[in-house]
Short mmCIF file of C-alpha atoms in Angstrom, two decimals:
data_model
loop_
_atom_site.label_atom_id
_atom_site.label_comp_id
_atom_site.label_asym_id
_atom_site.label_seq_id
_atom_site.Cartn_x
_atom_site.Cartn_y
_atom_site.Cartn_z
CA SER A 1 29.65 -67.57 -33.03
CA THR A 2 31.56 -66.25 -36.35
CA LEU A 3 28.27 -66.83 -38.28
CA LYS A 4 26.91 -64.19 -35.86
CA GLU A 5 30.40 -61.41 -36.24
CA GLY A 6 29.61 -61.75 -39.30
CA ALA A 7 26.13 -60.88 -39.96
CA SER A 8 26.97 -58.39 -37.65
CA ARG A 9 30.19 -57.17 -39.68
CA ALA A 10 28.08 -57.43 -43.12
CA ASP A 11 24.99 -55.18 -40.85
CA ALA A 12 27.21 -53.02 -40.50
CA ALA A 13 28.55 -52.06 -43.37
CA ARG A 14 25.07 -52.14 -44.78
CA PRO A 15 23.64 -47.62 -45.02
CA MET A 16 20.50 -47.25 -43.17
CA PRO A 17 18.00 -47.63 -45.44
CA LYS A 18 15.82 -45.57 -46.90
CA LYS A 19 11.85 -44.83 -47.08
CA GLU A 20 10.31 -45.19 -49.62
CA LYS A 21 10.02 -41.68 -51.51
CA ALA A 22 6.68 -40.39 -51.80
CA SER A 23 5.55 -37.15 -53.01
CA GLU A 24 3.22 -35.81 -50.18
CA GLY A 25 2.60 -32.26 -51.81
CA ALA A 26 0.94 -34.78 -55.45
CA ILE A 27 -0.81 -36.75 -52.89
CA VAL A 28 -2.13 -33.63 -51.48
CA VAL A 29 -3.28 -32.05 -54.32
CA ALA A 30 -4.02 -34.90 -55.76
CA GLU A 31 -6.58 -36.10 -52.87
CA GLN A 32 -8.53 -32.57 -52.60
CA ASP A 33 -9.14 -32.63 -56.64
CA GLY A 34 -10.42 -36.33 -56.09
CA LYS A 35 -8.07 -37.61 -58.46
CA LEU A 36 -6.33 -39.51 -55.77
CA SER A 37 -5.09 -43.00 -57.44
CA LYS A 38 -5.13 -46.14 -55.32
CA LYS A 39 -1.64 -46.64 -54.23
CA ASP A 40 -1.66 -43.06 -53.60
CA ALA A 41 -3.91 -44.22 -51.26
CA LYS A 42 -2.93 -46.95 -49.53
CA THR A 43 0.36 -45.04 -48.91
CA LEU A 44 -1.75 -42.05 -47.18
CA GLU A 45 -3.84 -44.99 -45.77
CA ASP A 46 -0.38 -46.70 -44.42
CA ARG A 47 0.73 -43.38 -43.10
CA GLU A 48 -2.13 -42.37 -40.91
CA MET A 49 -2.36 -45.65 -39.49
CA ASN A 50 1.24 -46.01 -38.55
CA GLU A 51 0.25 -42.51 -36.81
CA MET A 52 -2.35 -43.41 -35.34
CA MET A 53 -0.38 -46.59 -34.25
CA ALA A 54 2.35 -44.35 -32.42
CA ALA A 55 -0.07 -42.77 -30.59
CA MET A 56 -1.94 -45.23 -29.11
CA GLY A 57 1.69 -46.91 -28.26
CA LEU A 58 0.82 -49.89 -30.26
CA GLN A 59 4.46 -49.95 -32.18
CA LYS A 60 6.87 -52.87 -31.50
CA PRO A 61 8.77 -52.31 -28.59
CA LYS A 62 12.36 -51.77 -27.96
CA HIS A 63 11.99 -54.33 -24.63
CA VAL A 64 9.99 -54.83 -21.73
CA GLY A 65 10.79 -52.30 -20.39
CA THR A 66 8.93 -50.17 -22.37
CA ALA A 67 6.36 -52.20 -23.32
CA THR A 68 5.51 -52.38 -19.59
CA VAL A 69 5.24 -48.24 -19.93
CA ASN A 70 3.10 -48.55 -23.09
CA GLY A 71 1.31 -51.49 -21.70
CA LEU A 72 0.46 -49.14 -18.60
CA GLY A 73 -1.01 -46.53 -20.61
CA LEU A 74 -3.15 -48.28 -22.32
CA ALA A 75 -4.84 -49.91 -19.83
CA ALA A 76 -5.66 -46.55 -18.15
CA GLY A 77 -6.71 -45.05 -21.09
CA GLY A 78 -8.69 -48.01 -21.70
CA ILE A 79 -10.10 -47.32 -18.00
CA ALA A 80 -10.45 -43.97 -19.04
CA ALA A 81 -12.08 -43.99 -21.99
CA GLY A 82 -14.42 -46.29 -20.70
CA ALA A 83 -15.39 -44.19 -18.03
CA VAL A 84 -15.77 -41.23 -20.36
CA SER A 85 -19.16 -43.48 -22.25
CA LEU A 86 -20.64 -44.06 -19.30
CA VAL A 87 -21.19 -40.48 -19.29
CA ALA A 88 -20.96 -39.28 -22.61
CA LEU A 89 -23.18 -41.36 -24.35
CA PRO A 90 -26.07 -41.21 -22.32
CA TYR A 91 -26.47 -37.38 -22.39
CA ALA A 92 -25.88 -37.58 -26.20
CA GLY A 93 -28.68 -39.70 -26.49
CA ALA A 94 -30.86 -38.15 -24.24
CA LYS A 95 -30.16 -34.55 -26.08
CA LYS A 96 -30.87 -36.88 -29.65
CA SER A 97 -33.94 -38.69 -28.75
CA GLY A 98 -34.85 -37.78 -25.21
CA VAL A 99 -35.66 -40.02 -22.58
CA ARG A 100 -35.82 -42.80 -24.54
CA GLY A 101 -32.55 -41.97 -26.13
CA PHE A 102 -31.04 -41.81 -22.50
CA LEU A 103 -32.01 -45.15 -22.01
CA GLY A 104 -30.78 -46.38 -25.48
CA GLY A 105 -27.46 -44.83 -24.93
CA ALA A 106 -27.21 -46.46 -20.69
CA VAL A 107 -27.46 -49.49 -21.88
CA GLY A 108 -24.39 -48.05 -24.58
CA GLY A 109 -22.37 -46.43 -21.42
CA LEU A 110 -22.26 -50.13 -19.62
CA ALA A 111 -21.39 -51.79 -22.32
CA ALA A 112 -18.17 -49.28 -23.82
CA ALA A 113 -17.78 -49.28 -19.96
CA ALA A 114 -17.17 -52.73 -19.13
CA ALA A 115 -15.21 -54.04 -23.03
CA LEU A 116 -13.41 -51.04 -22.85
CA PRO A 117 -11.27 -51.35 -19.82
CA VAL A 118 -11.07 -55.26 -20.75
CA ALA A 119 -9.40 -54.70 -23.91
CA GLY A 120 -7.03 -52.22 -22.79
CA ALA A 121 -6.21 -54.40 -20.82
CA LEU A 122 -5.96 -56.61 -23.66
CA ALA A 123 -3.86 -54.63 -25.26
CA GLY A 124 -1.72 -53.91 -22.55
CA ALA A 125 -0.47 -57.50 -21.75
CA THR A 126 0.30 -58.06 -25.66
CA GLN A 127 2.55 -55.33 -25.19
CA VAL A 128 4.65 -56.56 -22.64
CA VAL A 129 4.71 -60.03 -23.89
CA ARG A 130 5.93 -58.31 -27.16
CA GLY A 131 8.06 -56.46 -25.36
CA ALA A 132 9.36 -59.43 -23.11
CA ALA A 133 10.33 -61.52 -26.66
CA GLN A 134 12.31 -58.33 -27.75
CA THR A 135 14.65 -57.93 -25.03
CA PRO A 136 17.31 -61.53 -26.15
CA LYS A 137 17.90 -59.54 -28.87
CA ALA A 138 17.84 -55.73 -27.34
CA ILE A 139 20.62 -57.28 -25.30
CA TYR A 140 22.40 -58.97 -27.64
CA GLU A 141 22.52 -55.92 -29.88
CA ALA A 142 23.13 -52.65 -27.32
CA SER A 143 26.36 -55.56 -26.86
CA GLN A 144 27.06 -54.75 -30.64
CA GLY A 145 27.10 -51.28 -30.15
CA LYS A 146 23.64 -51.17 -32.29
CA SER A 147 20.96 -48.05 -31.48
CA TRP A 148 17.81 -48.25 -31.58
CA SER A 149 15.46 -46.90 -34.33
CA ALA A 150 12.54 -45.04 -33.47
CA SER A 151 11.02 -44.54 -36.44
CA ASP A 152 12.16 -47.52 -38.39
CA ARG A 153 11.77 -49.51 -35.00
CA ARG A 154 15.06 -51.99 -35.14
CA TRP A 155 18.26 -52.21 -34.21
CA ILE A 156 20.84 -50.31 -36.32
CA HIS A 157 24.78 -49.49 -36.21
CA TYR A 158 23.69 -45.48 -36.06
CA SER A 159 24.92 -43.10 -38.82
CA LEU A 160 24.98 -39.74 -38.45
CA PRO A 161 25.68 -38.41 -41.73
CA ASP A 162 23.08 -41.21 -42.91
CA GLU A 163 20.63 -39.94 -40.75
CA LEU A 164 20.79 -36.22 -42.16
CA GLU A 165 20.54 -37.37 -46.01
CA ARG A 166 17.52 -39.42 -45.21
CA LEU A 167 15.93 -36.51 -43.12
CA GLU A 168 17.16 -33.89 -46.36
CA GLU A 169 15.14 -35.58 -48.25
CA GLU A 170 11.84 -35.74 -46.28
CA GLU A 171 12.84 -31.93 -45.23
CA ALA A 172 12.45 -31.60 -48.86
CA GLU A 173 9.08 -33.86 -49.27
CA MET A 174 7.57 -32.07 -46.13
CA LYS A 175 8.40 -28.54 -47.93
CA GLU A 176 6.39 -29.82 -51.00
CA PHE A 177 3.44 -31.02 -48.87
CA VAL A 178 3.17 -27.76 -46.84
CA ALA A 179 3.46 -25.34 -49.73
CA ALA A 180 0.65 -27.61 -52.01
CA ARG A 181 -1.80 -26.71 -48.35
CA ARG A 182 -0.96 -22.96 -48.40
CA ARG A 183 -1.70 -22.96 -51.94
CA ALA A 184 -4.86 -24.67 -51.77
CA ALA A 185 -5.74 -22.40 -48.49
CA ALA A 186 -4.86 -20.05 -50.12
CA ALA A 187 -7.51 -20.28 -53.22
CA ALA A 188 -10.32 -21.08 -50.86
CA ARG A 189 -9.47 -17.57 -48.48
CA GLN A 190 -9.52 -15.89 -52.35
CA ALA A 191 -12.82 -17.48 -52.78
CA LYS A 192 -14.06 -16.65 -49.33
CA ARG A 193 -12.60 -12.28 -50.32
CA ILE A 194 -15.17 -12.98 -53.38
CA GLU A 195 -18.08 -14.06 -52.24
CA ARG A 196 -17.66 -11.85 -49.83
CA ARG A 197 -16.92 -8.92 -51.52
CA ALA A 198 -20.15 -9.92 -54.79
CA ALA A 199 -22.66 -9.83 -51.24
CA LYS A 200 -21.47 -5.85 -51.44
CA LEU A 201 -21.65 -5.67 -54.48
CA ARG A 202 -25.39 -6.67 -54.05
CA GLU A 203 -26.09 -4.68 -51.08
CA ARG A 204 -24.89 -1.51 -52.65
CA GLU A 205 -27.17 -1.97 -56.03
CA ALA A 206 -30.18 -2.82 -53.64
CA ALA A 207 -29.38 0.28 -52.81
CA ALA A 208 -29.04 2.36 -55.08
CA ALA A 209 -32.41 0.65 -56.39
CA ARG A 210 -33.65 2.09 -53.77
CA GLY A 211 -32.91 5.36 -54.17
CA GLU A 212 -33.92 5.34 -58.01
CA GLU A 213 -37.23 4.65 -56.55
CA GLY A 214 -36.83 7.70 -54.34
CA GLY A 215 -35.41 9.59 -57.26
CA ASP A 216 -38.91 10.26 -59.07
CA ALA A 217 -40.42 11.74 -55.94
CA GLY A 218 -37.25 14.50 -55.97
CA GLY A 219 -36.77 15.85 -59.34
CA GLU A 220 -33.23 16.56 -60.37
CA ALA A 221 -31.22 15.22 -57.11
CA GLY A 222 -32.65 11.87 -57.32
CA GLU A 223 -31.03 11.10 -60.70
CA ALA A 224 -27.84 12.95 -59.62
CA GLY A 225 -28.18 10.34 -56.25
CA ALA A 226 -29.35 7.35 -59.59
CA ALA A 227 -26.65 8.70 -61.46
CA ALA A 228 -23.90 8.67 -58.90
CA GLY A 229 -25.45 5.10 -57.66
CA ASP A 230 -24.38 3.85 -61.14
CA LYS A 231 -21.14 5.37 -61.05
CA SER A 232 -19.78 3.56 -57.96
CA LYS A 233 -21.55 0.07 -58.84
CA LYS A 234 -19.68 0.61 -61.91
CA LYS A 235 -16.29 1.12 -59.87
CA LYS A 236 -16.61 -1.47 -57.67
CA LYS A 237 -17.58 -4.46 -60.38
CA VAL A 238 -14.03 -3.26 -62.12
CA GLY A 239 -12.44 -3.12 -58.94
CA ALA A 240 -13.65 -6.71 -58.03
CA GLU A 241 -12.95 -8.14 -61.30
CA GLU A 242 -9.68 -6.83 -60.83
CA GLY A 243 -9.11 -8.32 -57.39
CA GLY A 244 -8.50 -5.14 -56.04
CA ASP A 245 -9.50 -3.72 -52.76
CA SER A 246 -13.69 -2.74 -53.27
CA SER A 247 -12.94 0.61 -51.04
CA GLY A 248 -11.71 2.09 -53.88
CA ASP A 249 -9.84 6.07 -52.96
CA ASP A 250 -10.56 5.43 -49.44
CA ASP A 251 -7.45 2.62 -49.57
CA ALA A 252 -4.78 4.67 -51.18
CA ALA A 253 -5.04 7.55 -48.58
CA GLN A 254 -4.90 4.52 -45.28
CA ASP A 255 -1.43 4.82 -43.22
CA LEU A 256 0.39 1.25 -44.99
CA ALA A 257 3.85 2.24 -42.79
CA TYR A 258 3.23 -0.46 -40.61
CA TYR A 259 2.65 -3.06 -43.24
CA GLU A 260 5.36 -1.64 -45.71
CA ILE A 261 7.67 -2.03 -42.59
CA LEU A 262 6.94 -5.44 -42.16
CA GLU A 263 7.23 -6.59 -45.38
CA VAL A 264 3.11 -8.20 -46.01
CA ASP A 265 0.02 -6.74 -47.65
CA ARG A 266 -2.75 -5.03 -46.04
CA GLU A 267 -4.54 -8.22 -46.21
CA ALA A 268 -2.01 -9.78 -44.74
CA GLU A 269 -3.31 -12.71 -42.16
CA ALA A 270 -2.03 -12.64 -38.71
CA ALA A 271 0.16 -16.45 -39.34
CA GLU A 272 1.66 -14.41 -42.19
CA ILE A 273 2.43 -10.95 -40.30
CA LYS A 274 3.95 -12.68 -37.36
CA ARG A 275 6.08 -15.26 -39.55
CA SER A 276 7.21 -12.25 -42.03
CA TYR A 277 8.13 -10.60 -38.86
CA LEU A 278 10.04 -13.34 -36.41
CA ARG A 279 12.07 -13.48 -39.80
CA LEU A 280 13.09 -9.51 -40.40
CA ALA A 281 14.05 -9.33 -36.24
CA ARG A 282 16.39 -12.17 -36.75
CA ARG A 283 17.89 -10.15 -39.88
CA MET A 284 17.41 -6.86 -38.46
CA HIS A 285 18.67 -7.49 -34.99
CA PRO A 286 21.18 -4.58 -33.60
CA ASP A 287 23.89 -6.95 -32.62
CA LYS A 288 23.46 -8.92 -36.32
CA ASN A 289 24.04 -5.13 -37.69
CA PRO A 290 27.01 -4.06 -35.93
CA ASP A 291 28.53 -0.77 -38.17
CA ASP A 292 24.34 0.58 -38.71
CA PRO A 293 24.16 3.11 -36.41
CA GLU A 294 20.08 3.20 -37.27
CA ALA A 295 19.88 -0.49 -36.20
CA GLN A 296 18.92 0.58 -32.70
CA GLN A 297 15.61 2.70 -34.70
CA LYS A 298 14.66 0.42 -36.97
CA PHE A 299 14.08 -2.32 -34.90
CA GLN A 300 12.33 -0.66 -32.16
CA LYS A 301 10.17 0.04 -35.28
CA LEU A 302 9.89 -3.38 -36.45
CA GLY A 303 8.77 -3.98 -32.78
CA GLU A 304 6.18 -1.61 -32.71
CA ALA A 305 4.43 -2.20 -36.21
CA TYR A 306 3.93 -5.53 -34.73
CA GLN A 307 2.35 -5.37 -31.75
CA VAL A 308 -0.42 -2.62 -33.53
CA LEU A 309 -0.56 -5.51 -36.56
CA SER A 310 -0.72 -8.85 -34.31
CA ASN A 311 -3.68 -7.46 -32.08
CA GLU A 312 -6.46 -7.27 -33.48
CA GLU A 313 -7.95 -4.27 -31.90
CA THR A 314 -5.12 -1.98 -32.91
CA ARG A 315 -4.97 -3.08 -36.21
CA ALA A 316 -8.37 -2.09 -36.77
CA ARG A 317 -7.89 1.55 -35.68
CA TYR A 318 -4.70 1.79 -37.28
CA ASP A 319 -6.65 0.14 -40.49
CA GLU A 320 -8.98 2.71 -40.13
CA GLY A 321 -7.87 6.00 -39.06
CA GLY A 322 -3.62 5.17 -39.12
CA LYS A 323 -1.05 5.92 -36.56
CA GLU A 324 -3.88 8.82 -35.75
CA GLY A 325 -6.93 6.78 -35.04
CA LEU A 326 -3.99 4.56 -32.28
CA ASP A 327 -4.51 7.06 -29.49
CA GLY A 328 -1.41 5.92 -27.69
CA ALA A 329 -3.12 2.53 -27.37
CA GLN A 330 -0.21 -0.32 -26.99
CA GLN A 331 -0.50 -4.22 -26.24
CA GLY A 332 -0.05 -5.40 -22.83
CA MET A 333 1.37 -8.15 -23.16
CA LEU A 334 4.66 -9.28 -25.37
CA ASP A 335 2.90 -12.57 -27.31
CA PRO A 336 4.48 -15.91 -26.27
CA SER A 337 7.12 -17.14 -29.13
CA MET A 338 8.47 -13.56 -29.64
CA PHE A 339 8.48 -13.82 -24.88
CA TYR A 340 10.79 -17.60 -25.85
CA SER A 341 12.51 -15.76 -28.99
CA ILE A 342 14.05 -12.89 -27.18
CA ILE A 343 14.11 -14.26 -23.80
CA PHE A 344 15.65 -17.89 -24.86
CA GLY A 345 15.70 -17.57 -28.30
CA SER A 346 19.51 -16.18 -28.91
CA GLU A 347 21.50 -16.84 -31.73
CA GLY A 348 24.49 -17.91 -29.72
CA PHE A 349 22.38 -21.28 -29.35
CA GLU A 350 21.51 -22.43 -32.01
CA ALA A 351 24.10 -24.49 -32.57
CA PHE A 352 24.10 -26.35 -29.54
CA VAL A 353 20.07 -27.11 -28.09
CA GLY A 354 18.22 -25.89 -32.08
CA GLU A 355 14.75 -23.41 -31.59
CA LEU A 356 13.36 -24.28 -28.71
CA GLN A 357 10.15 -26.47 -29.58
CA ILE A 358 7.78 -24.57 -26.90
CA ALA A 359 8.35 -21.16 -29.65
CA ALA A 360 8.44 -22.97 -32.52
CA LEU A 361 4.94 -24.63 -31.53
CA LEU A 362 3.79 -20.80 -30.49
CA GLY A 363 5.33 -18.71 -33.50
CA GLY A 364 3.38 -21.48 -35.38
CA GLY A 365 2.12 -21.30 -39.28
CA ALA A 366 -0.47 -20.26 -41.28
CA GLU A 367 -4.54 -22.23 -40.06
CA GLU A 368 -3.55 -24.22 -42.98
CA ASP A 369 -0.15 -25.93 -41.72
CA GLU A 370 -1.54 -27.61 -38.52
CA MET A 371 1.15 -29.43 -36.56
CA SER A 372 0.68 -33.57 -37.61
CA LEU A 373 2.03 -35.57 -35.05
CA ARG A 374 4.67 -36.98 -38.30
CA LEU A 375 5.32 -33.02 -38.72
CA VAL A 376 6.82 -31.88 -35.05
CA ASN A 377 8.38 -35.84 -35.02
CA HIS A 378 10.75 -34.59 -38.26
CA LYS A 379 11.44 -30.82 -37.24
CA GLN A 380 12.67 -32.85 -33.76
CA ARG A 381 14.31 -34.84 -35.17
CA MET A 382 16.01 -32.66 -38.20
CA ARG A 383 16.15 -29.86 -34.47
CA GLU A 384 18.17 -32.95 -33.04
CA ALA A 385 20.29 -33.68 -35.72
CA SER A 386 21.76 -30.17 -36.72
CA CYS A 387 22.60 -30.15 -33.59
CA ALA A 388 24.61 -33.36 -33.67
CA LYS A 389 26.16 -32.33 -36.81
CA GLU A 390 27.73 -28.86 -35.48
CA LEU A 391 28.13 -30.91 -31.93
CA ALA A 392 30.79 -33.90 -34.12
CA ALA A 393 32.28 -30.55 -36.20
CA LEU A 394 32.97 -28.87 -32.50
CA LEU A 395 34.80 -31.52 -31.36
CA ALA A 396 36.19 -32.97 -34.34
CA PRO A 397 39.50 -31.25 -33.45
CA PHE A 398 39.53 -32.26 -30.08
CA VAL A 399 39.52 -36.05 -30.67
CA ASP A 400 41.69 -35.69 -34.05
CA GLY A 401 44.06 -33.26 -33.20
CA ASP A 402 47.42 -33.18 -31.37
CA ALA A 403 48.22 -31.54 -27.61
CA ALA A 404 47.71 -27.62 -29.57
CA GLU A 405 44.82 -28.11 -31.10
CA ARG A 406 43.20 -29.56 -28.04
CA ALA A 407 44.82 -26.88 -26.52
CA ALA A 408 42.61 -24.30 -28.72
CA PHE A 409 40.06 -26.02 -28.65
CA VAL A 410 39.64 -25.71 -24.93
CA GLU A 411 40.47 -21.60 -25.34
CA ARG A 412 37.81 -21.69 -28.20
CA CYS A 413 34.94 -23.12 -26.13
CA ARG A 414 35.87 -20.97 -22.95
CA GLU A 415 35.40 -17.46 -25.52
CA LYS A 416 32.63 -19.36 -26.67
CA ALA A 417 30.78 -19.53 -23.13
CA ALA A 418 31.72 -16.35 -22.48
CA GLU A 419 30.04 -15.06 -25.26
CA MET A 420 26.61 -17.20 -24.73
CA ALA A 421 26.66 -15.98 -20.67
CA THR A 422 25.76 -12.64 -22.15
CA THR A 423 22.69 -12.26 -23.31
CA PRO A 424 19.74 -12.95 -20.92
CA PHE A 425 19.44 -16.18 -19.57
CA GLY A 426 22.86 -17.05 -21.02
CA GLU A 427 24.66 -18.22 -17.79
CA LEU A 428 22.11 -20.47 -16.73
CA LEU A 429 21.74 -21.76 -20.27
CA THR A 430 24.90 -22.38 -20.07
CA HIS A 431 25.19 -24.10 -17.61
CA VAL A 432 22.77 -26.11 -18.09
CA CYS A 433 24.34 -27.35 -21.40
CA GLY A 434 27.07 -28.28 -20.14
CA ARG A 435 25.89 -30.63 -17.14
CA MET A 436 23.99 -32.71 -19.46
CA TYR A 437 27.16 -33.16 -22.28
CA CYS A 438 28.90 -33.80 -18.45
CA SER A 439 26.85 -36.48 -17.29
CA ARG A 440 26.00 -38.00 -20.72
CA ALA A 441 29.96 -38.38 -21.46
CA LYS A 442 30.38 -40.07 -17.92
CA LEU A 443 27.27 -42.72 -18.61
CA HIS A 444 28.48 -43.43 -22.39
CA LEU A 445 32.50 -43.46 -20.54
CA GLN A 446 30.95 -46.00 -17.72
CA LYS A 447 29.23 -48.46 -20.04
CA ALA A 448 32.47 -50.48 -20.33
CA ASP A 449 33.85 -49.99 -16.97
CA TYR A 450 32.18 -53.45 -15.20
CA LYS A 451 33.15 -51.49 -11.63
CA LYS A 452 31.36 -48.66 -12.35
CA LEU A 453 28.79 -50.93 -13.46
CA GLY A 454 27.96 -50.63 -16.80
CA GLY A 455 27.39 -47.08 -15.27
CA ALA A 456 23.96 -47.61 -13.30
CA GLY A 457 25.09 -45.13 -11.58
CA GLU A 458 25.32 -42.31 -13.66
CA ALA A 459 22.04 -43.48 -15.06
CA MET A 460 20.07 -42.95 -11.86
CA ARG A 461 21.05 -39.96 -10.82
CA ALA A 462 19.84 -38.96 -14.44
CA ARG A 463 16.53 -39.73 -14.32
CA GLY A 464 16.28 -38.61 -10.65
CA HIS A 465 17.85 -35.05 -11.83
CA ALA A 466 14.84 -35.50 -15.46
CA VAL A 467 11.93 -36.71 -12.35
CA LYS A 468 13.43 -33.18 -10.58
CA THR A 469 13.60 -31.17 -14.00
CA ASN A 470 10.43 -31.92 -14.81
CA THR A 471 8.19 -31.54 -11.81
CA GLN A 472 9.73 -28.24 -11.30
CA ALA A 473 8.15 -27.42 -15.02
CA ALA A 474 4.47 -28.78 -13.75
CA ALA A 475 4.74 -27.05 -10.30
CA SER A 476 5.77 -23.81 -12.55
CA LEU A 477 2.70 -23.84 -15.25
CA VAL A 478 0.16 -24.60 -12.76
CA SER A 479 2.03 -21.22 -11.04
CA MET A 480 1.55 -19.99 -14.44
CA TYR A 481 -2.25 -20.70 -15.00
CA ARG A 482 -3.31 -19.93 -12.14
CA ALA A 483 -2.07 -15.99 -12.58
CA GLY A 484 -3.36 -16.13 -16.17
CA ARG A 485 -6.88 -17.42 -14.97
CA LYS A 486 -6.69 -14.30 -12.50
CA MET A 487 -5.98 -11.96 -14.94
CA GLN A 488 -9.01 -13.07 -17.35
CA GLY A 489 -11.24 -13.35 -14.51
CA LEU A 490 -10.50 -8.97 -14.16
CA GLY A 491 -13.13 -8.52 -17.28
CA GLU A 492 -11.93 -6.16 -20.18
CA GLY A 493 -12.56 -2.46 -20.86
CA GLU A 494 -10.39 0.41 -20.01
CA GLU A 495 -11.02 -0.55 -16.61
CA ALA A 496 -9.76 -3.80 -16.95
CA GLU A 497 -6.79 -2.46 -18.62
CA GLU A 498 -5.65 -0.83 -15.48
CA ALA A 499 -6.32 -3.51 -13.19
CA ILE A 500 -4.51 -6.26 -15.00
CA LYS A 501 -1.46 -2.70 -15.19
CA ALA A 502 -1.79 -3.30 -11.29
CA GLN A 503 -1.85 -7.08 -11.54
CA LEU A 504 1.65 -7.16 -13.28
CA ASN A 505 3.79 -6.30 -10.50
CA PRO A 506 7.44 -7.48 -9.82
CA LYS A 507 6.28 -11.36 -8.24
CA VAL A 508 3.63 -12.24 -11.01
CA MET A 509 6.67 -11.14 -13.44
CA ALA A 510 8.74 -13.65 -11.68
CA THR A 511 6.29 -16.48 -11.91
CA MET A 512 6.33 -16.37 -15.44
CA LEU A 513 9.52 -15.98 -16.48
CA GLU A 514 10.09 -19.13 -13.50
CA GLY A 515 8.04 -20.69 -15.80
CA ALA A 516 9.30 -19.83 -18.62
CA TRP A 517 12.55 -20.73 -17.41
CA HIS A 518 11.63 -24.35 -16.75
CA LEU A 519 9.68 -25.70 -19.54
CA ALA A 520 12.90 -24.52 -21.63
CA VAL A 521 15.22 -26.56 -19.55
CA VAL A 522 13.61 -29.43 -20.16
CA ASP A 523 13.23 -28.42 -23.96
CA VAL A 524 16.82 -28.03 -23.63
CA GLU A 525 18.24 -30.78 -21.44
CA GLY A 526 15.36 -33.54 -24.20
CA THR A 527 17.13 -32.44 -27.04
CA LEU A 528 20.89 -32.74 -25.50
CA ARG A 529 19.93 -36.46 -24.78
CA LYS A 530 19.29 -37.12 -28.32
CA VAL A 531 22.27 -35.00 -29.36
CA CYS A 532 24.91 -36.62 -27.22
CA LYS A 533 23.59 -39.66 -28.59
CA LYS A 534 23.95 -39.41 -31.61
CA VAL A 535 27.20 -38.06 -31.76
CA LEU A 536 28.41 -40.84 -29.73
CA SER A 537 26.90 -43.65 -31.12
CA ASP A 538 27.91 -42.08 -34.73
#
């Protein structure tokens, strides 16, 4: 017992181990240049393997409960994969080699249908056995106040400052990684643009050559046309060499006001336009500029510019004829990421719940920033740790202060809640946050109370509430999907536009808002569970 107590104290004094630092950006660039070292290749391979193991549920389990869930998932996955193989392999074989390929695929499909469910069942059983072996240790470590680290797959004395330090290091690596990928993608896009311009130049040269041939029969008019063609060719060559737009003086006359409002170039990608709008909308929102009498007008102009340039059709009209070429064309639907940011992404809630995950995913980035599993997990962990830091700082006066400071704390909380309740859906979302704080606090306090059975009753209520919330979100998603399918079935064109506007009645809009709300609640509650655990375990 003494030895165990001493080991526990030593473990508590030992800081959280830091992950081996690796230059993500350097690895990406080296891989693209074909100069990846053996060490970096091994690092990349190990990380990809860990991602795959995490996705398949084959990592070290916490205890028999999580292992059973993983095991059932593996068994179900094996059965599903076998069923798919039974259909897909014969089809692929028939498409490639006809009847002979179909027979070969059928044999392979039967073999896969027999083997994959067995493999899934064996993997699931292995996970359950591993979980059962880990359960005694899990009970003991939990009784010592330790927490399970999902990233390191071990029990630790959790430290919020240590996790923030580690996440900041990872954030620097992620930024380097993303910057390297963006540079590589930008170079690829530039190469494509140059190739397109070169192709257009070749077409114009060919057309000019044909004009020269016809000029022999047309006398002086033909010679003048050939001279103009030569002049045009030289002009285009200079433009291509300088990397400018090959459309010449026409571009100078283009209306670029919307591009200037959004602070992007005329050739900006859709993702870049979206990122710039999100950044400027936060900065130019009227609530952040109460002393500027023109803030509302500036914000409206920003939204107008984004609505035009974020739609391919209206952007093409604008590029061709400026504002006059739009003919009053407007987008019928608000962008999904904007919808979530405006309705549920209030500044007042960011310190408590961070940026909603669905808004971050829909807001997206450039194509080269595809969300790997590790990047998504990192962003969510950063969100949770940042919110935990803010919550711990908010609670500090109540925890460490005297009676007067505690009374001031309560008053500040009331004022903050009243302020948050003024935003769209703010009052409802404030209640969601408060209910989650109360539930996690009760569960934490009851764990040491044997009369409350270690908080078993509160834990059951919390699980029941989570199931109810997820069920409501799933039902709302189905309703949203049906409404969307109905809109798609109306076709395209002006008549379809009018039909869609007619379909956007209050009932449909209520369905969309309800679905968005339930998704936001699932995200907020899931995040706050982790945030509260970090604060209470620190």
